[in-house]
Coordinates of C-alpha atoms and ligand atoms in Angstrom, one line a residue:
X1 CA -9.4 -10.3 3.8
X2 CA -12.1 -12.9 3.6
X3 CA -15.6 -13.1 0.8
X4 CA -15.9 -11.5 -2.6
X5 CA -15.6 -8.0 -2.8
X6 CA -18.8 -5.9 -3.5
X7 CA -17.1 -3.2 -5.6
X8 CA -15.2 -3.1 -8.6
X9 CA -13.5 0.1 -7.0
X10 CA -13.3 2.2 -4.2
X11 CA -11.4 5.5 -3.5
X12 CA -9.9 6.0 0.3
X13 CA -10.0 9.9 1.0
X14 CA -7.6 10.5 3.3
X15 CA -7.8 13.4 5.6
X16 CA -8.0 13.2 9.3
X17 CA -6.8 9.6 9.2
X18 CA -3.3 9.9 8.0
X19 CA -1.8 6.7 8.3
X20 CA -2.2 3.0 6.6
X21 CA -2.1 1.2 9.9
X22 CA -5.4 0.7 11.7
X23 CA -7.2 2.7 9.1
X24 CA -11.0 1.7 8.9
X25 CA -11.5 3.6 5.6
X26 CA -8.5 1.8 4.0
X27 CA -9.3 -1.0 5.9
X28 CA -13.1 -1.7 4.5
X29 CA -12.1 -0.7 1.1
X30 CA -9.7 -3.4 1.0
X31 CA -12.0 -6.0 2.2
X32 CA -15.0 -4.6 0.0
X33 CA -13.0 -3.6 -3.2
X34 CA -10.9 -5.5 -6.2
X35 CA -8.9 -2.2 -6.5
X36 CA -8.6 1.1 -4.1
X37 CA -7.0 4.4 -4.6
X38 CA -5.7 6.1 -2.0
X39 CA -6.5 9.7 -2.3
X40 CA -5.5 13.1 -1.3
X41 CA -7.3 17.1 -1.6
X42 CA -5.6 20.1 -0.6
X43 CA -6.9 22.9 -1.1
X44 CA -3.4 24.9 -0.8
X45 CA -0.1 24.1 -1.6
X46 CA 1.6 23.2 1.5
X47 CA 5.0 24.5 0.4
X48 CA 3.3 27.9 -0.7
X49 CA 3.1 30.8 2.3
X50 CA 4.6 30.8 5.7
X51 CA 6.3 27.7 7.3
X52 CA 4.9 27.1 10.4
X53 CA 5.0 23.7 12.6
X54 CA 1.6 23.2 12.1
X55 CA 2.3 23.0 8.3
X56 CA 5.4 21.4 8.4
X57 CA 3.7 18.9 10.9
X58 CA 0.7 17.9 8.4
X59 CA 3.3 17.7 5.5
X60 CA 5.8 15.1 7.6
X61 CA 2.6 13.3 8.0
X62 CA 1.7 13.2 3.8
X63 CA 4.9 12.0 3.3
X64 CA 4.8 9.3 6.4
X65 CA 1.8 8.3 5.0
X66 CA 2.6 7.7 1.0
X67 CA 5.9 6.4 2.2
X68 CA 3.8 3.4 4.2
X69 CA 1.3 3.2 1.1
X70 CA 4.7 2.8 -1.3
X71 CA 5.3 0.0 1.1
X72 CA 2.7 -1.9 0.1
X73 CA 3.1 -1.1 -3.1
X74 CA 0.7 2.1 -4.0
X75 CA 1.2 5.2 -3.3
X76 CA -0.8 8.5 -2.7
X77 CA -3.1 9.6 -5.6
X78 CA -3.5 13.3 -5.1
X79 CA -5.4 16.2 -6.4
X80 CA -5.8 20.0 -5.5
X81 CA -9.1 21.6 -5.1
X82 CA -11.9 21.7 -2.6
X83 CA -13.2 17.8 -1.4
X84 CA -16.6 19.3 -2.8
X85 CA -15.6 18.9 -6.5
X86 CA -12.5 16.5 -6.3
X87 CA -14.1 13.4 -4.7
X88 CA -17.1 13.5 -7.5
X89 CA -14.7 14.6 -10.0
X90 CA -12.4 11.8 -9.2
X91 CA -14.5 9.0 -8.7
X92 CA -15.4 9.4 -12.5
X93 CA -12.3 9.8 -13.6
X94 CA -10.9 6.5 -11.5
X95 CA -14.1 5.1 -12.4
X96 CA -15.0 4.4 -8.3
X97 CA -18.1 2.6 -7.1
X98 CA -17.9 4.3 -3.1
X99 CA -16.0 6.5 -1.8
X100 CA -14.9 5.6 1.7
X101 CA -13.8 8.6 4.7
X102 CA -13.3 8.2 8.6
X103 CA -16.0 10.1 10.2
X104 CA -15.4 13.3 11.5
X105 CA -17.3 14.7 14.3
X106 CA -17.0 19.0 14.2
X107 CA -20.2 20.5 13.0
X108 CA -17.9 22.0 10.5
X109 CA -17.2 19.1 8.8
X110 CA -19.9 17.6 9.1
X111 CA -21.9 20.1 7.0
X112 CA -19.1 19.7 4.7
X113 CA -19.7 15.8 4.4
X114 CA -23.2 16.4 3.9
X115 CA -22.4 18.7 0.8
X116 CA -19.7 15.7 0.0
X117 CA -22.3 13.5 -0.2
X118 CA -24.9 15.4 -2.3
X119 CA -22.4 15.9 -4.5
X120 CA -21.2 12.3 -4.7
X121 CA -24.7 11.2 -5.3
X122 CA -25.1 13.4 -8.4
X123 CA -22.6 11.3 -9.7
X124 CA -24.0 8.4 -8.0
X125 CA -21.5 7.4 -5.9
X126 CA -22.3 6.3 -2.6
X127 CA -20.3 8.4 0.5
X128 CA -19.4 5.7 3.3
X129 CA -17.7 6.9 6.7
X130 CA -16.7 4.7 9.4
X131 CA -15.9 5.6 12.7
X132 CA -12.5 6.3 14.0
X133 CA -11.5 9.1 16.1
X134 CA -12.7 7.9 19.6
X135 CA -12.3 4.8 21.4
X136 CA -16.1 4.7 22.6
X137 CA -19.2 6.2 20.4
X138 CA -20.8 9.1 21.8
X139 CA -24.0 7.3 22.0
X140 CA -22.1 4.1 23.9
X141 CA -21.3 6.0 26.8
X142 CA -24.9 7.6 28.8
X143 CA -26.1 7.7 32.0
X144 CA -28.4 5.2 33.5
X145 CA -31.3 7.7 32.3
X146 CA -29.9 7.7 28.4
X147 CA -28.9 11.3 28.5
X148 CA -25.2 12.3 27.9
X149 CA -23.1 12.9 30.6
X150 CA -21.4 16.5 31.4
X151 CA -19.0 16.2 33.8
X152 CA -16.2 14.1 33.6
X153 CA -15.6 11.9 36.5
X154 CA -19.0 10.2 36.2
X155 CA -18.6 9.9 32.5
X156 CA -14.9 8.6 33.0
X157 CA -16.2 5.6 35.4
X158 CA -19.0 4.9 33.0
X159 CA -16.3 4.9 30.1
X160 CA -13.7 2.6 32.2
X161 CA -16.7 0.3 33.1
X162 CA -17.0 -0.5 29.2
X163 CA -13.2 -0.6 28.3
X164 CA -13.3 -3.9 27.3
X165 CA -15.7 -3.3 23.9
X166 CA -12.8 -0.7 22.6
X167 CA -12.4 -2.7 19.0
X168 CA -9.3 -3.9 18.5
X169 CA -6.7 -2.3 16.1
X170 CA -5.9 -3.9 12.4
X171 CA -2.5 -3.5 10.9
X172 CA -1.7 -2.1 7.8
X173 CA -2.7 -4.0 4.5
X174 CA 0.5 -6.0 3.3
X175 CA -0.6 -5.2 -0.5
X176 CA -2.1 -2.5 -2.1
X177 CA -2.3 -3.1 -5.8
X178 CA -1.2 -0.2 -7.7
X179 CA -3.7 2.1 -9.8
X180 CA -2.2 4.8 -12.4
X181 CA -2.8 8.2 -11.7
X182 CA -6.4 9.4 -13.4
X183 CA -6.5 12.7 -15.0
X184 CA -6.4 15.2 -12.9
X185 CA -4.6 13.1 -10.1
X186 CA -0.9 13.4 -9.3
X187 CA 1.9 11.3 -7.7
X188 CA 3.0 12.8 -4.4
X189 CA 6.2 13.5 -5.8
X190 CA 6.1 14.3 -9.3
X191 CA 7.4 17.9 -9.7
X192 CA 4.7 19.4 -9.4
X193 CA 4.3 18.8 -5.9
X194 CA 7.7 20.6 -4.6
X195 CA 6.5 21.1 -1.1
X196 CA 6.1 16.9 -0.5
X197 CA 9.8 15.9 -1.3
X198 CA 11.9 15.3 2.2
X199 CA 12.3 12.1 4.2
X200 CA 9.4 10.9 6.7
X201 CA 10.0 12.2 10.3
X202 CA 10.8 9.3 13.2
X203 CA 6.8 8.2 13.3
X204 CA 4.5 8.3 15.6
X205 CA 4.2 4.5 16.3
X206 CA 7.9 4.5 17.0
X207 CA 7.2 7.3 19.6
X208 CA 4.2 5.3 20.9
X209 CA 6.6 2.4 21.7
X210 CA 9.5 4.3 23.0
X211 CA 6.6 6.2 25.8
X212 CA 5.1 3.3 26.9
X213 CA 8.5 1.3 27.7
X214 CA 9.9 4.1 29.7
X215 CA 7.8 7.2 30.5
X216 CA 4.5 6.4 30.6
X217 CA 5.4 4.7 33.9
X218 CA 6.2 7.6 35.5
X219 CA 3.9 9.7 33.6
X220 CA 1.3 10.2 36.7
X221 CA 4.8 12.4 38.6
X222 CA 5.8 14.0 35.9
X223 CA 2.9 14.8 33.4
X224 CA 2.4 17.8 35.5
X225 CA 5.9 19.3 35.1
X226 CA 6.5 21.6 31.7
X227 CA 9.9 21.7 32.4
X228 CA 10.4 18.2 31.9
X229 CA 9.6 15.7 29.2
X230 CA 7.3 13.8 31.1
X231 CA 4.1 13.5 28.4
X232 CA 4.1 11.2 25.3
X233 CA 3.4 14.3 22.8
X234 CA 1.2 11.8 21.1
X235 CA -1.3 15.0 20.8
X236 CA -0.4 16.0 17.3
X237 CA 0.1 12.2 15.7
X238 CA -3.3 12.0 17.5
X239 CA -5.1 15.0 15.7
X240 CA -3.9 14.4 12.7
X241 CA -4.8 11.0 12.7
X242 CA -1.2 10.0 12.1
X243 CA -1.0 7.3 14.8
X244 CA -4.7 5.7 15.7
X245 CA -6.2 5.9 19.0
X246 CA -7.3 2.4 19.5
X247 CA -3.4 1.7 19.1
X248 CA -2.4 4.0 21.5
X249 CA -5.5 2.4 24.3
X250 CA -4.1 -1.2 23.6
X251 CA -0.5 -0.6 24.0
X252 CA -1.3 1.8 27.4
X253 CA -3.4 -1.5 28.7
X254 CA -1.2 -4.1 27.5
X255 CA 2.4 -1.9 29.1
X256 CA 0.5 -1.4 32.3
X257 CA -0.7 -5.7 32.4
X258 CA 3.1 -5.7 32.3
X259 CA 4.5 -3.2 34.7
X260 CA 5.1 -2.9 38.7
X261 CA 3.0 -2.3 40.7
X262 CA 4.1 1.4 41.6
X263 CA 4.3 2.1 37.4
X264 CA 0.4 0.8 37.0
X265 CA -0.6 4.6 38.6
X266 CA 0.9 6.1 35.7
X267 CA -0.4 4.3 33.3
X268 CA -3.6 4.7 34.9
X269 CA -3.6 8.5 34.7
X270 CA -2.5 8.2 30.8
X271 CA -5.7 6.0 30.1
X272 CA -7.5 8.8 32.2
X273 CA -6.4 11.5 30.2
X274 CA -7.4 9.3 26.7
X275 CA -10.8 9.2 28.5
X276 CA -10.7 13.1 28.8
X277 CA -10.1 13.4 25.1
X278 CA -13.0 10.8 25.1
X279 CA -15.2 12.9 26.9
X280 CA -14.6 16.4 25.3
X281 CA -15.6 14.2 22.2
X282 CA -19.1 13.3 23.2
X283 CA -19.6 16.9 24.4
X284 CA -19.1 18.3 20.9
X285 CA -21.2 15.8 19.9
X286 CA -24.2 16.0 22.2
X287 CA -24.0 19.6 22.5
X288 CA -22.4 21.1 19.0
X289 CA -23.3 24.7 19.7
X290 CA -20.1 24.9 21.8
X291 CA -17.7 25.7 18.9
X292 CA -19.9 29.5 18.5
X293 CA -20.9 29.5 22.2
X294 CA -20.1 28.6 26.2
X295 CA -21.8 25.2 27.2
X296 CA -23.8 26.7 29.9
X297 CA -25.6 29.6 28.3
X298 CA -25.4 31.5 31.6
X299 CA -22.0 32.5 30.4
X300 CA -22.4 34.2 27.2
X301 CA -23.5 37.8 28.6
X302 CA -19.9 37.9 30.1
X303 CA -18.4 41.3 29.0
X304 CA -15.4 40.5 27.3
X305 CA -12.4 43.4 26.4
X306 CA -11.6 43.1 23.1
X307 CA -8.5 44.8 23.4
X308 CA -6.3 43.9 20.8
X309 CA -2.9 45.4 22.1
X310 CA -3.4 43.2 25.2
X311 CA -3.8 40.3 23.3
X312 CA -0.9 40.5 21.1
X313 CA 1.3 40.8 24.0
X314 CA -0.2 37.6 25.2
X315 CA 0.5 36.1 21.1
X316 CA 3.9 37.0 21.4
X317 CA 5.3 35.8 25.0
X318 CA 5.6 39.5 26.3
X319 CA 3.4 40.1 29.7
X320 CA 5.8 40.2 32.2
X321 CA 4.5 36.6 33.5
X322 CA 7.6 34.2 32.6
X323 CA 5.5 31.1 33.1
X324 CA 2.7 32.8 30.5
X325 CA 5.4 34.1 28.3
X326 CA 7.7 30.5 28.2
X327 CA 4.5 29.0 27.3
X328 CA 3.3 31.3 24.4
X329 CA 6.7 31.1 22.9
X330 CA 7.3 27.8 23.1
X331 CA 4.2 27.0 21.1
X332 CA 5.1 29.7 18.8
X333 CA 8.8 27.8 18.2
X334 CA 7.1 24.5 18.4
X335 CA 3.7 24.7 17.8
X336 CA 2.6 22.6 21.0
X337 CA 2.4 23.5 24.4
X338 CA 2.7 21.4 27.5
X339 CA -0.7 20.4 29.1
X340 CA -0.2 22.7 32.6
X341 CA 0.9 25.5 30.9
X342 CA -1.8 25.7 28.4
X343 CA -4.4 26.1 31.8
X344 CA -2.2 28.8 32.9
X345 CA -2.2 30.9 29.5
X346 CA -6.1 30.0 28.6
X347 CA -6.2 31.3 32.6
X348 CA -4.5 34.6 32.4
X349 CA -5.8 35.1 28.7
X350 CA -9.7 34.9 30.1
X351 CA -9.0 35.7 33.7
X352 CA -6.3 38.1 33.9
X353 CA -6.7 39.8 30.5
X354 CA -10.7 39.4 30.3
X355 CA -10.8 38.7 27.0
X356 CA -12.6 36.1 25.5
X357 CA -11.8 32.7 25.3
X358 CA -12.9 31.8 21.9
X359 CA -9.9 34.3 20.4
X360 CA -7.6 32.4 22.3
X361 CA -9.2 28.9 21.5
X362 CA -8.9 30.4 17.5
X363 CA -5.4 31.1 18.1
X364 CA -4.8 28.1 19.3
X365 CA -6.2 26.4 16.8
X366 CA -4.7 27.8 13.8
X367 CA -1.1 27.1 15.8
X368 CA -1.1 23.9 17.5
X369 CA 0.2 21.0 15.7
X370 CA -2.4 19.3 17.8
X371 CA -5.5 21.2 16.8
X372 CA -8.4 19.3 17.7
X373 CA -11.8 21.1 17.9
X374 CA -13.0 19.0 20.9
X375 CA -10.2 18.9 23.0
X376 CA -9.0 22.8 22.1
X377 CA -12.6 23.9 22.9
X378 CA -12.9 21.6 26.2
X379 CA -9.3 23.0 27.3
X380 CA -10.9 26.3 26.6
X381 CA -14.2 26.2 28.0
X382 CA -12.9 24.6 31.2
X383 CA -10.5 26.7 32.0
X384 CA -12.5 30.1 31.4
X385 CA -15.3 28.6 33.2
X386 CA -18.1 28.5 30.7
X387 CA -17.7 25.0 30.1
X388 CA -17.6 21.6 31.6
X389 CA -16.3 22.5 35.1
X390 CA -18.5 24.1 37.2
X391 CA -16.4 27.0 38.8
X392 CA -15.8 30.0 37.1
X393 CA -13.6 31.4 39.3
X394 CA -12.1 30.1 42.3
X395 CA -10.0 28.6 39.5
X396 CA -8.3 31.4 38.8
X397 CA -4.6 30.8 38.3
X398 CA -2.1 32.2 39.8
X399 CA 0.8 32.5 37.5
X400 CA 3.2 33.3 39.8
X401 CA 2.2 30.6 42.0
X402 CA 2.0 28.0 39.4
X403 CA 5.2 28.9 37.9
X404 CA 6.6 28.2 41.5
X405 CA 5.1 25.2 42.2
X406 CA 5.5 23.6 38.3
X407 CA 8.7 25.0 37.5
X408 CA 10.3 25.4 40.6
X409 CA 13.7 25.5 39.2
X410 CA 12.8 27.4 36.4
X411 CA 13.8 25.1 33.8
X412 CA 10.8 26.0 31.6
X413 CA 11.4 29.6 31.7
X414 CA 15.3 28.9 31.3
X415 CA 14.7 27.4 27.8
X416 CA 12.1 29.7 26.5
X417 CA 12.4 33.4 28.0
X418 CA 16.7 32.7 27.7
X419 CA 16.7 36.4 28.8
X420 CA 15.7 35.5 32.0
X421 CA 18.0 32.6 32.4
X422 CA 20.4 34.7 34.5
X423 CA 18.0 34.8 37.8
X424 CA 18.4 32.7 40.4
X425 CA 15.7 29.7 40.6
X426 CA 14.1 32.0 43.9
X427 CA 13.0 34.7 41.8
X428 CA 12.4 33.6 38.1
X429 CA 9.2 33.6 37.9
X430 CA 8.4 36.9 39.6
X431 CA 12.5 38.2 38.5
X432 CA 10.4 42.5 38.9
X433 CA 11.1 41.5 43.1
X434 CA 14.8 41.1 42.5
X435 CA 17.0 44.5 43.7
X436 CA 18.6 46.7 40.3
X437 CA 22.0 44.7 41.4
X438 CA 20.5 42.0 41.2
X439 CA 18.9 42.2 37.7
X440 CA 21.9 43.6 36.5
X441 CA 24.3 40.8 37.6
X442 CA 21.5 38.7 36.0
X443 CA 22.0 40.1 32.8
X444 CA 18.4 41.8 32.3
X445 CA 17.0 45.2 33.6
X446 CA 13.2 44.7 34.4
X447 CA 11.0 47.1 32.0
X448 CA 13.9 47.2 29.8
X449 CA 15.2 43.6 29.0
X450 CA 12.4 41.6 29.9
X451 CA 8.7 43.6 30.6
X452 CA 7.2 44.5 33.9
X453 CA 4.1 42.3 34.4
X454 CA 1.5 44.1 32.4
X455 CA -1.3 43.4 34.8
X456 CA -1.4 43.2 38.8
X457 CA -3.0 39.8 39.6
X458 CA -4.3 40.4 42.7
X459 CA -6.5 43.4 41.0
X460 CA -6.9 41.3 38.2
X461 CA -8.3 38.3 40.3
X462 CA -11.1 40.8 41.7
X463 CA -12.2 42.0 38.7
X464 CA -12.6 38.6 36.9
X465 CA -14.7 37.6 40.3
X466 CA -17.1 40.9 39.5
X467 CA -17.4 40.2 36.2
X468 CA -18.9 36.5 36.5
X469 CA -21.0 37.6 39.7
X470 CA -22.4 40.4 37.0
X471 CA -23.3 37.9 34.6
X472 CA -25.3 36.6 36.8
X473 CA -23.1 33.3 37.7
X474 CA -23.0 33.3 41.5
X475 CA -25.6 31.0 41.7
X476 CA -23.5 27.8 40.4
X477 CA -20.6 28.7 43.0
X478 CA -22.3 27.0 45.8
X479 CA -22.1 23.7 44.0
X480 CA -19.3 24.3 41.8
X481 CA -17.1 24.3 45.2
X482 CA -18.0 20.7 46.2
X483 CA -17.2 19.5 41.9
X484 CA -13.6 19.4 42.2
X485 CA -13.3 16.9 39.4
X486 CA -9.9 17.7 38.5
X487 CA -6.5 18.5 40.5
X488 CA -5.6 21.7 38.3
X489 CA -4.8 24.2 40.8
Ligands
LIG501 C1 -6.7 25.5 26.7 C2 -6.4 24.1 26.2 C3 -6.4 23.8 24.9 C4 -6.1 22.5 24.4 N1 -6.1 22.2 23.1 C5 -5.9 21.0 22.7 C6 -5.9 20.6 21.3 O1 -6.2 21.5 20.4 N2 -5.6 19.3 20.9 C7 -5.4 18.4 21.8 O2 -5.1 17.2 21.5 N3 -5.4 18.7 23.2 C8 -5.6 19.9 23.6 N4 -5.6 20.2 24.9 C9 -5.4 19.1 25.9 C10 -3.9 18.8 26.3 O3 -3.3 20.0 26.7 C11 -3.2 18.1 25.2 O4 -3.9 17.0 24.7 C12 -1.8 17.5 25.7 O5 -1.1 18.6 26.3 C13 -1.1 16.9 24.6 O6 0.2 16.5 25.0 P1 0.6 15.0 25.1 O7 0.2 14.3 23.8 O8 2.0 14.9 25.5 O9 -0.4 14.5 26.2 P2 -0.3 13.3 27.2 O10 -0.2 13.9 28.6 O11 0.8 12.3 26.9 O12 -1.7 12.6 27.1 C14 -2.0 11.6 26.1 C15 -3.1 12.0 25.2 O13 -4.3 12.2 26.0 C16 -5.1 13.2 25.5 N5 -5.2 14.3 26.5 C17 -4.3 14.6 27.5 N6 -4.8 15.6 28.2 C18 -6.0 16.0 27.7 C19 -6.9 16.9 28.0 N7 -6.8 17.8 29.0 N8 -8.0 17.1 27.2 C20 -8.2 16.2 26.1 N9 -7.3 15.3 25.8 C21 -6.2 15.1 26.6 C22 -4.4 13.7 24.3 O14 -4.9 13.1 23.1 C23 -2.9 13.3 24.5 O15 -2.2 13.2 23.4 C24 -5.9 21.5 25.4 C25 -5.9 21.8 26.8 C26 -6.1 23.1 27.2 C27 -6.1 23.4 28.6

């Protein structure tokens, strides 16, 4: 840290940014502070309520973070209340000149950080944010005529073309000189804090690392594969801001500089899928109306069924489809879901089910250890057709079909619907074709140990293909046939 520092004190609110390395809050304050507290709002106890994965994830994460603070000698100063009245109610208590935030880029909290800020200013405390979660700016990546791109493979070759400006990453300050707790504040783990105490998971550098020298090289033949661990699951370090994305960019480029010729492909396709997360970003930025409605307006007529029964059986893993149903549970059990399968769920959720994608993108949302409202609502949107791609419904999965050709052992299904697991590979994903001797000698009865698929596909598959043509979408088929941006099918 070079110059004089231009503030007595600064506060670091920590939220989606939960590390110390390669932290541009922490990092500024440092540089533009003699003394910084590192601070902390929840609004709910996280040991109070239901344990889920997402709660348990976030609260590995606290503790991974004030354990690396502690490291460099401070520690986590935190306080439990709304941002709203903590950050102004802290900064006089601590006595701070700024308060310093990565940027956040969800309409959501956005008109949160402008109420942040009005409330900062009463107590005349400047609100600074610094940019963090993407690679590239929204406004750094446009087409030649300066409007924002909206489909991917032209925004992907504009993004690559400008890799190089990605800023580097910073490490972790060595020293952060301790502050005592102001009133009000807490230390992580005084008693009062019961749900904080337990031992930082393995973190997510150390997963970072571990991909990229054996994985990430064969990522591009196995990503696709839900049976197998062939993705970094980076995703929930990554939305919580647990590992930084500039770290993950520069140790993708720097593995592939150093690999074979025949591993380079695969880390090609990771860097592409960064660049998808990239994209989905700029959308929500340039167009924020997506989190209430579809991208292309065209869409929002479509009759949805808001059939609840229907929807729970999707919630719970029971439709009859093992793919669908291995999916669902496993991010019930684990709240994350692998990549392919999450197309074929949002698919038979929107195309099989017709209901409405935004209840599955809030379900989502509220489960995935990864929630991220740019990529969730991309994922959704694209898949239900209302979104980015162009082509509502040639897209249509086939769940039986994808189940063959992703899980074609049946490993996948093996580990999630164990009820199942007696069937040979040949029918496990469609196990209602086997004979009653069969079923039996596998263990499960169809209708009575596992369901009967609750919808017919084929019928289903028509209906979806009235529905869009009645709301008035046929006339983006034509071209959407000739966008194939993406090999999903
Ligand atoms: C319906 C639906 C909902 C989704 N919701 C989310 C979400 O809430 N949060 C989330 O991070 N991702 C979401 N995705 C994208 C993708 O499924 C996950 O990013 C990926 O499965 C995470 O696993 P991973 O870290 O092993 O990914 P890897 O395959 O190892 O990819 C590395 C990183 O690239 C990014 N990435 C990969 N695929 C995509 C993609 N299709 N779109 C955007 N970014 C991508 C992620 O940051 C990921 O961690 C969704 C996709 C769909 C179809």
């Amino acid at each position: 840290m070079t110059g004089s520092p231009s503030y007595g004190r600064v506060i670091v609110w920590f939220r989606r940014a939960l590390r110390a390395d390669d932290n541009p809050a922490l990092w500024h304050a440092m540089h533009d502070a003699a003394s910084v507290v590192p601070l902390l709002c929840l609004s709910e106890d996280p040991s109070y309520g239901q344990v889920t994965p997402r709660r348990e994830f976030i609260r590995t994460a606290i503790i991974g973070l004030d354990a690396s603070l502690r490291n460099a000698g401070s520690h986590l100063h935190c306080r439990m209340g709304s941002p709203e009245t903590e950050l102004p109610a802290a900064a006089q208590a601590y006595g701070a000149e700024a308060v310093y935030a990565v940027g956040l880029h969800d309409p959501g909290s956005l008109e949160r950080d402008a109420r942040i800020e009005r409330a900062l200013r009463t107590v005349g405390v400047p609100f600074v944010r610094f940019p963090d979660r993407v690679l590239r700016g929204a406004g750094d990546v446009m087409t030649g005529s300066g409007t924002p791109f909206r489909v991917y493979t032209p925004y992907k070759n504009a993004w690559l073309a400008g890799a190089d400006e990605v800023a580097p990453a910073v490490s972790a300050p060595r020293r952060i000189a301790p502050v005592p707790p102001a009133a009000g504040s807490t230390d992580l783990l005084s008693p009062g804090w019961p749900g904080m105490h337990g031992a930082a998971k393995k973190d997510g550098l150390a997963r970072l690392r571990a991909f990229m020298t054996a994985g990430a090289g064969q990522y591009d033949a196995r990503r696709d594969l839900p049976g197998v661990d062939g993705t970094s699951r980076l995703s929930p370090y990554l939305a919580v801001g647990a590992v930084s994305i500039r770290r993950v960019f520069h140790a993708a480029r720097e593995a592939r500089a150093g690999a074979s010729s025949g591993a380079r492909k695969g880390f090609d396709t990771f860097i592409n899928e960064l660049v998808w997360r990239e994209f989905y970003y700029q959308i929500l930025t340039h167009y924020p109306h997506v989190m209430r409605a579809p991208f292309r307006p065209e869409f929002a007529g479509i009759p949805w069924s808001a059939d609840e029964k229907s929807f729970r059986r999707w919630k719970d893993g029971t439709t009859g489809y093992p793919i669908v149903d291995a999916a669902m549970r496993q991010l019930r059990a684990e709240g994350w879901m692998h990549n392919r399968a999450r197309m074929i769920v949002a698919s038979f959720l929107t195309k099989d089910l017709h209901i409405n994608w935004q209840w599955g993108e809030q379900y989502f949302f509220t489960t995935l250890t990864d929630a991220d409202h740019a990529s969730n609502n991309g994922g959704w949107q694209w898949t239900a057709g209302t979104g980015t791609d162009a082509s509502p419904w040639f897209r249509i999965f086939n769940p039986l079909l994808q189940g063959k050709k992703f899980d074609p052992k049946g490993a996948y299904v093996r580990r999630y619907v164990p009820e199942l697991a007696g069937f040979s590979d040949a029918v496990i994903h469609d196990p209602w074709t086997a004979n009653r001797q069969e079923q039996e000698a596998a263990g499960c009865v169809i209708g009575r140990g596992y369901p009967a698929p609750m919808v017919d596909h084929a019928e289903a598959r028509v209906r979806t293909m009235a529905i869009y043509r009645m709301s008035g979408t046929t006339a983006s088929t034509a071209s959407a046939s000739r966008v194939r941006t993406r090999s999903q099918v």
